[in-house]
CSV table of N, CA and C in Angstrom, one decimal:
chain,number,residue,atom,x,y,z
A,1,MET,N,-160.6,43.8,21.1
A,1,MET,CA,-161.1,44.0,22.5
A,1,MET,C,-160.3,43.1,23.5
A,2,ASP,N,-160.0,43.7,24.6
A,2,ASP,CA,-159.4,43.0,25.7
A,2,ASP,C,-160.5,42.2,26.5
A,3,ILE,N,-160.7,41.0,26.1
A,3,ILE,CA,-161.8,40.2,26.7
A,3,ILE,C,-161.6,40.0,28.2
A,4,GLY,N,-160.4,39.8,28.7
A,4,GLY,CA,-160.1,39.6,30.1
A,4,GLY,C,-160.5,40.8,30.9
A,5,HIS,N,-160.0,42.0,30.4
A,5,HIS,CA,-160.3,43.3,31.1
A,5,HIS,C,-161.8,43.5,31.1
A,6,ARG,N,-162.5,43.2,30.0
A,6,ARG,CA,-163.9,43.5,29.9
A,6,ARG,C,-164.7,42.5,30.8
A,7,LEU,N,-164.3,41.3,30.9
A,7,LEU,CA,-165.0,40.3,31.8
A,7,LEU,C,-164.8,40.8,33.2
A,8,LYS,N,-163.6,41.2,33.6
A,8,LYS,CA,-163.4,41.6,35.0
A,8,LYS,C,-164.3,42.9,35.3
A,9,ALA,N,-164.4,43.8,34.4
A,9,ALA,CA,-165.2,45.0,34.6
A,9,ALA,C,-166.7,44.6,34.7
A,10,VAL,N,-167.2,43.7,33.9
A,10,VAL,CA,-168.6,43.3,33.9
A,10,VAL,C,-168.8,42.5,35.2
A,11,ARG,N,-167.9,41.7,35.6
A,11,ARG,CA,-168.1,40.9,36.8
A,11,ARG,C,-168.1,41.8,38.0
A,12,THR,N,-167.2,42.8,38.1
A,12,THR,CA,-167.1,43.7,39.2
A,12,THR,C,-168.4,44.6,39.3
A,13,LYS,N,-168.9,45.0,38.1
A,13,LYS,CA,-170.1,45.8,38.1
A,13,LYS,C,-171.3,45.0,38.6
A,14,ALA,N,-171.3,43.7,38.4
A,14,ALA,CA,-172.4,42.8,38.8
A,14,ALA,C,-172.1,42.5,40.3
A,15,ALA,N,-171.1,42.9,40.9
A,15,ALA,CA,-170.7,42.7,42.3
A,15,ALA,C,-170.6,41.2,42.6
A,16,LEU,N,-169.9,40.5,41.7
A,16,LEU,CA,-169.6,39.1,41.8
A,16,LEU,C,-168.1,38.8,42.0
A,17,SER,N,-167.8,37.9,42.9
A,17,SER,CA,-166.4,37.4,43.0
A,17,SER,C,-166.2,36.4,41.8
A,18,GLN,N,-164.9,36.2,41.6
A,18,GLN,CA,-164.6,35.1,40.6
A,18,GLN,C,-165.2,33.8,41.0
A,19,ARG,N,-165.1,33.5,42.3
A,19,ARG,CA,-165.6,32.2,42.8
A,19,ARG,C,-167.2,32.1,42.6
A,20,GLU,N,-167.9,33.2,42.8
A,20,GLU,CA,-169.3,33.2,42.7
A,20,GLU,C,-169.7,33.1,41.2
A,21,LEU,N,-169.0,33.9,40.3
A,21,LEU,CA,-169.3,33.8,38.9
A,21,LEU,C,-169.0,32.3,38.4
A,22,ALA,N,-168.0,31.8,38.8
A,22,ALA,CA,-167.6,30.4,38.4
A,22,ALA,C,-168.7,29.4,38.9
A,23,LYS,N,-169.2,29.6,40.1
A,23,LYS,CA,-170.2,28.7,40.6
A,23,LYS,C,-171.5,28.8,39.8
A,24,ARG,N,-171.9,30.1,39.5
A,24,ARG,CA,-173.1,30.3,38.7
A,24,ARG,C,-173.0,29.8,37.3
A,25,SER,N,-171.8,29.8,36.8
A,25,SER,CA,-171.6,29.5,35.4
A,25,SER,C,-171.2,28.0,35.2
A,26,GLY,N,-170.9,27.3,36.3
A,26,GLY,CA,-170.5,25.9,36.1
A,26,GLY,C,-169.1,25.7,35.6
A,27,VAL,N,-168.2,26.7,35.9
A,27,VAL,CA,-166.8,26.5,35.5
A,27,VAL,C,-166.0,26.7,36.7
A,28,THR,N,-164.7,26.5,36.6
A,28,THR,CA,-163.8,26.7,37.8
A,28,THR,C,-163.5,28.2,37.9
A,29,ASN,N,-163.2,28.6,39.2
A,29,ASN,CA,-162.8,30.0,39.4
A,29,ASN,C,-161.4,30.2,38.7
A,30,GLY,N,-160.6,29.1,38.6
A,30,GLY,CA,-159.3,29.3,37.9
A,30,GLY,C,-159.5,29.6,36.4
A,31,PHE,N,-160.6,29.1,35.8
A,31,PHE,CA,-160.8,29.4,34.4
A,31,PHE,C,-161.2,30.9,34.3
A,32,ILE,N,-162.0,31.4,35.2
A,32,ILE,CA,-162.4,32.8,35.2
A,32,ILE,C,-161.2,33.7,35.4
A,33,SER,N,-160.3,33.3,36.3
A,33,SER,CA,-159.0,34.0,36.5
A,33,SER,C,-158.2,34.0,35.3
A,34,GLN,N,-158.1,32.9,34.6
A,34,GLN,CA,-157.2,32.8,33.4
A,34,GLN,C,-157.8,33.7,32.3
A,35,ILE,N,-159.1,33.7,32.1
A,35,ILE,CA,-159.7,34.6,31.1
A,35,ILE,C,-159.4,36.1,31.5
A,36,GLU,N,-159.6,36.4,32.7
A,36,GLU,CA,-159.4,37.8,33.1
A,36,GLU,C,-158.0,38.3,33.0
A,37,LYS,N,-157.0,37.3,33.1
A,37,LYS,CA,-155.6,37.7,32.9
A,37,LYS,C,-155.1,37.5,31.5
A,38,ASN,N,-156.1,37.2,30.6
A,38,ASN,CA,-155.8,36.9,29.2
A,38,ASN,C,-154.8,35.8,29.0
A,39,GLN,N,-154.9,34.8,29.9
A,39,GLN,CA,-154.0,33.6,29.7
A,39,GLN,C,-154.6,32.6,28.8
A,40,VAL,N,-156.0,32.7,28.7
A,40,VAL,CA,-156.7,31.8,27.7
A,40,VAL,C,-157.6,32.6,27.0
A,41,SER,N,-157.9,32.2,25.8
A,41,SER,CA,-158.9,32.9,24.9
A,41,SER,C,-160.1,31.9,24.9
A,42,PRO,N,-161.2,32.3,25.5
A,42,PRO,CA,-162.4,31.4,25.6
A,42,PRO,C,-163.1,31.2,24.3
A,43,SER,N,-163.6,30.0,24.0
A,43,SER,CA,-164.4,29.8,22.8
A,43,SER,C,-165.7,30.6,23.0
A,44,VAL,N,-166.5,30.7,21.9
A,44,VAL,CA,-167.8,31.4,22.0
A,44,VAL,C,-168.7,30.7,23.0
A,45,ALA,N,-168.7,29.4,22.9
A,45,ALA,CA,-169.5,28.6,23.8
A,45,ALA,C,-169.1,28.8,25.3
A,46,SER,N,-167.8,28.8,25.6
A,46,SER,CA,-167.3,29.0,26.9
A,46,SER,C,-167.6,30.4,27.5
A,47,LEU,N,-167.4,31.4,26.6
A,47,LEU,CA,-167.7,32.7,27.1
A,47,LEU,C,-169.2,32.9,27.3
A,48,ARG,N,-170.1,32.3,26.4
A,48,ARG,CA,-171.5,32.4,26.6
A,48,ARG,C,-171.9,31.8,28.0
A,49,LYS,N,-171.3,30.6,28.3
A,49,LYS,CA,-171.6,29.9,29.5
A,49,LYS,C,-171.2,30.8,30.7
A,50,VAL,N,-170.0,31.4,30.7
A,50,VAL,CA,-169.6,32.3,31.8
A,50,VAL,C,-170.6,33.5,31.9
A,51,LEU,N,-171.0,34.1,30.8
A,51,LEU,CA,-171.8,35.2,30.8
A,51,LEU,C,-173.2,34.9,31.3
A,52,GLU,N,-173.7,33.7,31.2
A,52,GLU,CA,-175.0,33.3,31.7
A,52,GLU,C,-175.0,33.4,33.2
A,53,GLY,N,-173.9,33.3,33.9
A,53,GLY,CA,-173.8,33.5,35.3
A,53,GLY,C,-174.0,34.9,35.8
A,54,ILE,N,-174.0,35.9,34.9
A,54,ILE,CA,-174.0,37.3,35.3
A,54,ILE,C,-175.5,37.8,35.5
A,55,PRO,N,-176.5,37.6,34.6
A,55,PRO,CA,-176.5,37.1,33.2
A,55,PRO,C,-176.3,38.3,32.3
A,56,MET,N,-175.7,38.0,31.1
A,56,MET,CA,-175.4,39.0,30.1
A,56,MET,C,-175.3,38.3,28.7
A,57,SER,N,-175.8,38.9,27.7
A,57,SER,CA,-175.7,38.3,26.4
A,57,SER,C,-174.3,38.6,25.8
A,58,LEU,N,-173.9,37.9,24.8
A,58,LEU,CA,-172.6,38.1,24.1
A,58,LEU,C,-172.6,39.5,23.5
A,59,ALA,N,-173.8,39.9,22.9
A,59,ALA,CA,-173.9,41.2,22.3
A,59,ALA,C,-173.6,42.3,23.3
A,60,SER,N,-174.2,42.2,24.4
A,60,SER,CA,-174.0,43.2,25.5
A,60,SER,C,-172.6,43.3,25.9
A,61,PHE,N,-172.0,42.1,26.0
A,61,PHE,CA,-170.6,42.0,26.4
A,61,PHE,C,-169.6,42.7,25.5
A,62,PHE,N,-169.9,42.6,24.2
A,62,PHE,CA,-169.0,43.1,23.1
A,62,PHE,C,-169.3,44.5,22.7
A,63,THR,N,-170.4,45.1,23.1
A,63,THR,CA,-170.8,46.4,22.6
A,63,THR,C,-170.9,47.4,23.8
A,64,ASP,N,-170.8,48.7,23.4
A,64,ASP,CA,-170.9,49.8,24.3
A,64,ASP,C,-172.4,49.9,24.8
A,65,GLU,N,-172.6,49.8,26.0
A,65,GLU,CA,-174.0,49.9,26.5
A,65,GLU,C,-174.7,51.2,26.4
A,66,THR,N,-174.0,52.2,25.9
A,66,THR,CA,-174.6,53.6,25.7
A,66,THR,C,-175.2,53.7,24.4
A,67,GLU,N,-175.1,52.7,23.5
A,67,GLU,CA,-175.7,52.9,22.2
A,67,GLU,C,-177.2,53.0,22.2
A,68,MET,N,-177.8,53.6,21.2
A,68,MET,CA,-179.2,53.8,21.2
A,68,MET,C,-179.9,52.6,20.7
A,69,ASP,N,-181.2,52.4,21.2
A,69,ASP,CA,-182.0,51.3,20.8
A,69,ASP,C,-182.8,51.7,19.5
A,70,SER,N,-182.6,52.9,19.0
A,70,SER,CA,-183.4,53.3,17.8
A,70,SER,C,-182.7,53.1,16.5
A,71,GLU,N,-181.6,52.6,16.5
A,71,GLU,CA,-180.9,52.3,15.2
A,71,GLU,C,-181.7,51.4,14.3
A,72,VAL,N,-181.7,51.7,13.1
A,72,VAL,CA,-182.4,50.9,12.1
A,72,VAL,C,-181.4,50.2,11.1
A,73,ILE,N,-180.4,51.0,10.7
A,73,ILE,CA,-179.4,50.6,9.8
A,73,ILE,C,-178.1,50.2,10.5
A,74,PHE,N,-177.5,49.1,10.1
A,74,PHE,CA,-176.2,48.6,10.7
A,74,PHE,C,-175.2,48.4,9.6
A,75,ARG,N,-174.3,49.3,9.5
A,75,ARG,CA,-173.3,49.3,8.5
A,75,ARG,C,-172.3,48.2,8.8
A,76,ALA,N,-171.7,47.6,7.7
A,76,ALA,CA,-170.8,46.4,7.9
A,76,ALA,C,-169.7,46.8,8.9
A,77,ASP,N,-169.1,48.0,8.8
A,77,ASP,CA,-168.0,48.3,9.6
A,77,ASP,C,-168.4,48.5,11.1
A,78,ASP,N,-169.7,48.7,11.4
A,78,ASP,CA,-170.1,49.0,12.7
A,78,ASP,C,-170.6,47.7,13.5
A,79,MET,N,-170.8,46.6,12.7
A,79,MET,CA,-171.3,45.4,13.4
A,79,MET,C,-170.2,44.7,14.1
A,80,PRO,N,-170.4,44.5,15.4
A,80,PRO,CA,-169.3,43.9,16.2
A,80,PRO,C,-169.1,42.4,15.8
A,81,ASP,N,-167.9,42.0,15.8
A,81,ASP,CA,-167.5,40.6,15.5
A,81,ASP,C,-167.5,39.9,16.9
A,82,LEU,N,-168.5,39.0,17.1
A,82,LEU,CA,-168.6,38.2,18.3
A,82,LEU,C,-167.9,36.9,18.3
A,83,GLY,N,-167.2,36.6,17.1
A,83,GLY,CA,-166.6,35.3,17.0
A,83,GLY,C,-165.2,35.3,17.7
A,84,THR,N,-164.7,34.1,17.8
A,84,THR,CA,-163.3,33.9,18.3
A,84,THR,C,-162.5,33.4,17.1
A,85,HIS,N,-161.3,33.8,17.0
A,85,HIS,CA,-160.4,33.5,15.9
A,85,HIS,C,-160.4,32.0,15.6
A,86,PRO,N,-160.6,31.5,14.5
A,86,PRO,CA,-160.7,32.2,13.2
A,86,PRO,C,-162.1,32.5,12.7
A,87,ILE,N,-163.1,32.1,13.4
A,87,ILE,CA,-164.5,32.3,13.0
A,87,ILE,C,-165.0,33.7,13.3
A,88,SER,N,-165.7,34.3,12.3
A,88,SER,CA,-166.3,35.7,12.5
A,88,SER,C,-167.8,35.6,12.6
A,89,TYR,N,-168.4,36.2,13.6
A,89,TYR,CA,-169.8,36.3,13.7
A,89,TYR,C,-170.1,37.8,13.8
A,90,ARG,N,-170.6,38.4,12.7
A,90,ARG,CA,-171.0,39.8,12.6
A,90,ARG,C,-172.5,39.9,12.9
A,91,LEU,N,-172.8,40.6,14.1
A,91,LEU,CA,-174.1,40.6,14.6
A,91,LEU,C,-174.9,41.9,14.1
A,92,VAL,N,-176.1,41.6,13.5
A,92,VAL,CA,-177.0,42.7,13.1
A,92,VAL,C,-177.8,43.1,14.3
A,93,GLY,N,-178.0,44.4,14.5
A,93,GLY,CA,-178.9,44.9,15.6
A,93,GLY,C,-178.3,44.8,17.0
A,94,HIS,N,-177.0,44.8,17.1
A,94,HIS,CA,-176.3,44.6,18.4
A,94,HIS,C,-176.8,45.6,19.5
A,95,SER,N,-177.2,46.8,19.1
A,95,SER,CA,-177.6,47.8,20.1
A,95,SER,C,-179.0,47.7,20.5
A,96,ARG,N,-179.8,46.8,20.0
A,96,ARG,CA,-181.2,46.7,20.4
A,96,ARG,C,-181.2,45.9,21.7
A,97,ALA,N,-181.7,46.6,22.7
A,97,ALA,CA,-181.7,46.0,24.1
A,97,ALA,C,-182.5,44.7,24.2
A,98,ASN,N,-183.6,44.6,23.6
A,98,ASN,CA,-184.5,43.5,23.8
A,98,ASN,C,-184.8,42.7,22.5
A,99,ARG,N,-183.7,42.4,21.8
A,99,ARG,CA,-183.8,41.7,20.5
A,99,ARG,C,-184.5,40.4,20.7
A,100,ALA,N,-185.4,40.1,19.8
A,100,ALA,CA,-186.1,38.7,19.9
A,100,ALA,C,-185.4,37.8,18.9
A,101,ILE,N,-184.6,38.4,17.9
A,101,ILE,CA,-183.9,37.6,16.9
A,101,ILE,C,-182.5,37.9,16.9
A,102,GLY,N,-181.6,36.9,16.8
A,102,GLY,CA,-180.2,37.1,16.7
A,102,GLY,C,-179.9,36.8,15.2
A,103,MET,N,-179.4,37.8,14.5
A,103,MET,CA,-179.1,37.6,13.1
A,103,MET,C,-177.6,37.9,12.8
A,104,MET,N,-176.9,37.0,12.1
A,104,MET,CA,-175.5,37.2,11.9
A,104,MET,C,-175.0,36.8,10.5
A,105,GLN,N,-173.9,37.4,10.1
A,105,GLN,CA,-173.2,37.0,9.0
A,105,GLN,C,-172.0,36.2,9.6
A,106,GLU,N,-171.9,34.9,9.3
A,106,GLU,CA,-170.9,34.0,9.8
A,106,GLU,C,-169.9,33.8,8.7
A,107,ILE,N,-168.6,33.9,9.0
A,107,ILE,CA,-167.5,33.6,8.1
A,107,ILE,C,-166.6,32.6,8.7
A,108,LEU,N,-166.5,31.5,8.0
A,108,LEU,CA,-165.6,30.4,8.5
A,108,LEU,C,-164.5,30.1,7.5
A,109,PRO,N,-163.3,30.4,7.8
A,109,PRO,CA,-162.2,30.2,6.9
A,109,PRO,C,-162.0,28.7,6.7
A,110,PRO,N,-161.2,28.3,5.7
A,110,PRO,CA,-161.0,26.8,5.5
A,110,PRO,C,-160.5,26.2,6.8
A,111,GLY,N,-161.1,25.0,7.2
A,111,GLY,CA,-160.7,24.3,8.3
A,111,GLY,C,-161.3,24.8,9.6
A,112,ALA,N,-162.0,25.9,9.6
A,112,ALA,CA,-162.6,26.4,10.8
A,112,ALA,C,-163.7,25.5,11.4
A,113,ASP,N,-163.8,25.5,12.7
A,113,ASP,CA,-164.7,24.5,13.4
A,113,ASP,C,-165.2,25.2,14.6
A,114,THR,N,-166.5,25.0,15.0
A,114,THR,CA,-167.0,25.6,16.2
A,114,THR,C,-166.5,24.9,17.4
A,115,GLY,N,-165.8,23.8,17.3
A,115,GLY,CA,-165.2,23.1,18.4
A,115,GLY,C,-165.7,21.7,18.6
A,116,ASP,N,-164.8,20.9,19.3
A,116,ASP,CA,-165.2,19.5,19.6
A,116,ASP,C,-166.4,19.4,20.5
A,117,ASP,N,-166.6,20.4,21.4
A,117,ASP,CA,-167.8,20.4,22.2
A,117,ASP,C,-168.9,21.0,21.4
A,118,MET,N,-169.9,20.1,21.2
A,118,MET,CA,-171.1,20.6,20.5
A,118,MET,C,-171.8,21.7,21.2
A,119,LEU,N,-172.4,22.6,20.4
A,119,LEU,CA,-173.1,23.8,21.0
A,119,LEU,C,-174.5,23.3,21.3
A,120,SER,N,-175.1,23.9,22.3
A,120,SER,CA,-176.5,23.6,22.7
A,120,SER,C,-177.0,24.8,23.5
A,121,HIS,N,-178.2,25.3,23.2
A,121,HIS,CA,-178.8,26.4,23.9
A,121,HIS,C,-180.3,26.5,23.6
A,122,GLU,N,-181.0,27.3,24.3
A,122,GLU,CA,-182.5,27.4,24.1
A,122,GLU,C,-182.8,28.0,22.7
A,123,GLY,N,-183.9,27.6,22.2
A,123,GLY,CA,-184.4,28.3,21.0
A,123,GLY,C,-184.3,27.4,19.7
A,124,GLU,N,-184.4,28.2,18.6
A,124,GLU,CA,-184.3,27.6,17.3
A,124,GLU,C,-183.3,28.4,16.5
A,125,GLU,N,-182.7,27.8,15.5
A,125,GLU,CA,-181.8,28.6,14.6
A,125,GLU,C,-181.9,28.1,13.2
A,126,CYS,N,-181.6,29.0,12.3
A,126,CYS,CA,-181.7,28.7,10.8
A,126,CYS,C,-180.6,29.5,10.1
A,127,GLY,N,-180.4,29.1,8.9
A,127,GLY,CA,-179.4,29.9,8.1
A,127,GLY,C,-179.4,29.4,6.7
A,128,ILE,N,-178.6,30.1,5.9
A,128,ILE,CA,-178.5,29.8,4.5
A,128,ILE,C,-177.0,30.0,4.1
A,129,VAL,N,-176.5,29.1,3.3
A,129,VAL,CA,-175.1,29.2,2.9
A,129,VAL,C,-175.0,30.2,1.7
A,130,ILE,N,-174.2,31.2,1.8
A,130,ILE,CA,-174.1,32.2,0.7
A,130,ILE,C,-172.9,31.8,-0.2
A,131,GLN,N,-171.8,31.4,0.4
A,131,GLN,CA,-170.6,31.1,-0.3
A,131,GLN,C,-169.9,29.9,0.4
A,132,GLY,N,-169.2,29.0,-0.4
A,132,GLY,CA,-168.5,27.9,0.1
A,132,GLY,C,-169.3,26.8,0.5
A,133,GLN,N,-168.8,25.9,1.4
A,133,GLN,CA,-169.5,24.7,1.9
A,133,GLN,C,-169.3,24.6,3.4
A,134,VAL,N,-170.2,24.0,4.1
A,134,VAL,CA,-170.1,23.9,5.5
A,134,VAL,C,-170.7,22.5,5.9
A,135,GLU,N,-170.1,21.8,6.8
A,135,GLU,CA,-170.6,20.6,7.4
A,135,GLU,C,-171.3,21.0,8.6
A,136,VAL,N,-172.6,20.6,8.7
A,136,VAL,CA,-173.4,20.9,9.9
A,136,VAL,C,-173.8,19.6,10.5
A,137,THR,N,-173.5,19.5,11.8
A,137,THR,CA,-173.8,18.3,12.6
A,137,THR,C,-174.9,18.7,13.5
A,138,VAL,N,-176.0,18.0,13.5
A,138,VAL,CA,-177.2,18.2,14.4
A,138,VAL,C,-177.5,16.9,15.0
A,139,GLY,N,-177.3,16.7,16.3
A,139,GLY,CA,-177.4,15.4,17.0
A,139,GLY,C,-176.4,14.5,16.4
A,140,GLU,N,-176.9,13.4,15.9
A,140,GLU,CA,-176.1,12.3,15.3
A,140,GLU,C,-176.0,12.5,13.7
A,141,GLN,N,-176.7,13.4,13.2
A,141,GLN,CA,-176.8,13.6,11.7
A,141,GLN,C,-175.7,14.6,11.2
A,142,VAL,N,-175.1,14.3,10.1
A,142,VAL,CA,-174.1,15.2,9.5
A,142,VAL,C,-174.5,15.5,8.1
A,143,TYR,N,-174.5,16.8,7.8
A,143,TYR,CA,-175.0,17.3,6.5
A,143,TYR,C,-173.9,18.1,5.9
A,144,LEU,N,-173.8,18.1,4.6
A,144,LEU,CA,-172.8,19.0,3.8
A,144,LEU,C,-173.7,19.9,3.0
A,145,LEU,N,-173.5,21.2,3.3
A,145,LEU,CA,-174.4,22.3,2.6
A,145,LEU,C,-173.5,23.1,1.7
A,146,ALA,N,-174.1,23.5,0.6
A,146,ALA,CA,-173.4,24.3,-0.5
A,146,ALA,C,-174.2,25.6,-0.6
A,147,PRO,N,-173.7,26.5,-1.4
A,147,PRO,CA,-174.5,27.8,-1.6
A,147,PRO,C,-175.9,27.6,-2.0
A,148,GLY,N,-176.8,28.3,-1.3
A,148,GLY,CA,-178.2,28.2,-1.5
A,148,GLY,C,-178.9,27.2,-0.6
A,149,ASP,N,-178.2,26.3,0.0
A,149,ASP,CA,-178.7,25.3,1.0
A,149,ASP,C,-179.0,26.0,2.3
A,150,GLY,N,-180.0,25.6,3.0
A,150,GLY,CA,-180.3,26.1,4.3
A,150,GLY,C,-180.5,25.1,5.4
A,151,TYR,N,-180.6,25.5,6.6
A,151,TYR,CA,-180.9,24.6,7.7
A,151,TYR,C,-181.8,25.3,8.7
A,152,TYR,N,-182.5,24.5,9.5
A,152,TYR,CA,-183.4,25.0,10.6
A,152,TYR,C,-183.5,23.9,11.6
A,153,PHE,N,-183.2,24.1,12.9
A,153,PHE,CA,-183.3,23.1,13.9
A,153,PHE,C,-183.5,23.7,15.3
A,154,ASP,N,-183.9,22.8,16.2
A,154,ASP,CA,-184.0,23.1,17.6
A,154,ASP,C,-182.6,23.2,18.2
A,155,SER,N,-182.3,24.4,18.7
A,155,SER,CA,-180.9,24.7,19.2
A,155,SER,C,-180.6,23.9,20.4
A,156,ARG,N,-181.5,23.3,21.1
A,156,ARG,CA,-181.2,22.4,22.3
A,156,ARG,C,-180.6,21.1,21.8
A,157,THR,N,-180.7,20.8,20.6
A,157,THR,CA,-180.1,19.6,20.0
A,157,THR,C,-178.6,20.0,19.8
A,158,PRO,N,-177.7,19.2,20.4
A,158,PRO,CA,-176.2,19.5,20.2
A,158,PRO,C,-175.9,19.7,18.7
A,159,HIS,N,-175.1,20.7,18.4
A,159,HIS,CA,-174.8,21.0,17.0
A,159,HIS,C,-173.4,21.6,16.9
A,160,ARG,N,-172.9,21.5,15.6
A,160,ARG,CA,-171.6,21.9,15.3
A,160,ARG,C,-171.5,22.3,13.9
A,161,PHE,N,-170.6,23.3,13.6
A,161,PHE,CA,-170.4,23.7,12.2
A,161,PHE,C,-168.9,23.6,11.9
A,162,ARG,N,-168.6,23.1,10.7
A,162,ARG,CA,-167.2,23.0,10.3
A,162,ARG,C,-167.1,23.3,8.8
A,163,ASN,N,-166.0,24.1,8.4
A,163,ASN,CA,-165.8,24.4,7.0
A,163,ASN,C,-164.8,23.3,6.6
A,164,VAL,N,-165.3,22.4,5.8
A,164,VAL,CA,-164.5,21.2,5.3
A,164,VAL,C,-164.0,21.5,3.9
A,165,ASP,N,-164.2,22.7,3.4
A,165,ASP,CA,-163.8,23.1,2.0
A,165,ASP,C,-162.5,23.9,2.1
A,166,GLU,N,-161.9,24.0,0.9
A,166,GLU,CA,-160.6,24.8,0.8
A,166,GLU,C,-160.9,26.3,0.6
A,167,HIS,N,-162.1,26.7,0.6
A,167,HIS,CA,-162.5,28.1,0.4
A,167,HIS,C,-163.3,28.6,1.6
A,168,GLU,N,-163.3,29.9,1.8
A,168,GLU,CA,-164.0,30.5,2.9
A,168,GLU,C,-165.5,30.2,2.8
A,169,CYS,N,-166.2,30.0,3.9
A,169,CYS,CA,-167.7,29.8,3.9
A,169,CYS,C,-168.3,31.0,4.5
A,170,VAL,N,-169.4,31.5,3.9
A,170,VAL,CA,-170.2,32.6,4.4
A,170,VAL,C,-171.6,32.1,4.6
A,171,LEU,N,-172.1,32.3,5.8
A,171,LEU,CA,-173.5,32.0,6.1
A,171,LEU,C,-174.2,33.2,6.6
A,172,ILE,N,-175.5,33.3,6.4
A,172,ILE,CA,-176.4,34.2,7.0
A,172,ILE,C,-177.3,33.4,8.0
A,173,SER,N,-177.3,33.7,9.3
A,173,SER,CA,-178.0,32.9,10.2
A,173,SER,C,-178.9,33.7,11.1
A,174,ALA,N,-179.9,33.1,11.7
A,174,ALA,CA,-180.7,33.7,12.7
A,174,ALA,C,-181.1,32.7,13.8
A,175,ASN,N,-181.3,33.2,15.0
A,175,ASN,CA,-181.7,32.4,16.1
A,175,ASN,C,-182.7,33.2,17.0
A,176,THR,N,-183.5,32.4,17.6
A,176,THR,CA,-184.5,33.0,18.5
A,176,THR,C,-184.7,32.1,19.7
A,177,PRO,N,-184.8,32.5,20.9
A,177,PRO,CA,-184.5,33.9,21.3
A,177,PRO,C,-183.0,34.2,21.0
A,178,ALA,N,-182.8,35.5,20.8
A,178,ALA,CA,-181.4,35.9,20.5
A,178,ALA,C,-180.4,35.4,21.6
A,179,SER,N,-179.4,34.7,21.2
A,179,SER,CA,-178.5,34.1,22.2
A,179,SER,C,-177.1,34.8,22.1
A,180,PHE,N,-177.0,35.7,21.1
A,180,PHE,CA,-175.7,36.5,21.0
A,180,PHE,C,-176.0,37.9,21.3
């Protein structure tokens, strides 16, 4: 997907200037311009922050708004990947307009990290490690999780995920309210 082109189309449809979107999002209008020109590839956290100024969820941003809300089954090939390279976030139920739950399959290759800036957003999240190992930082606490281990925390607490293993890590996660 051409993120820059999509952001410009969404911003234009919302009748917002780059400057107004930047003000609402708490970023610079230069950053909005760089994204729209594909000069930078925003992190998931940065894109979410920008979209909050519209407002729009990540799922709505990455999916076709014409999809039906009545879908029940979501095949692996049809689930949008909301991650930014190298992390993959495959969203279940992307076409449901008023999802109360965000559920994803997360794939973190060796060395993948959600970023130096800790994530923080409304709600709660939980997950379970299916394959590999992941380091989860919640506040000041750092945990190493292996297959079968799970986590559950208040998402307003700054958090971060890192694959410190030499093998791919696969998680199944959920958050509420749906933030993707």
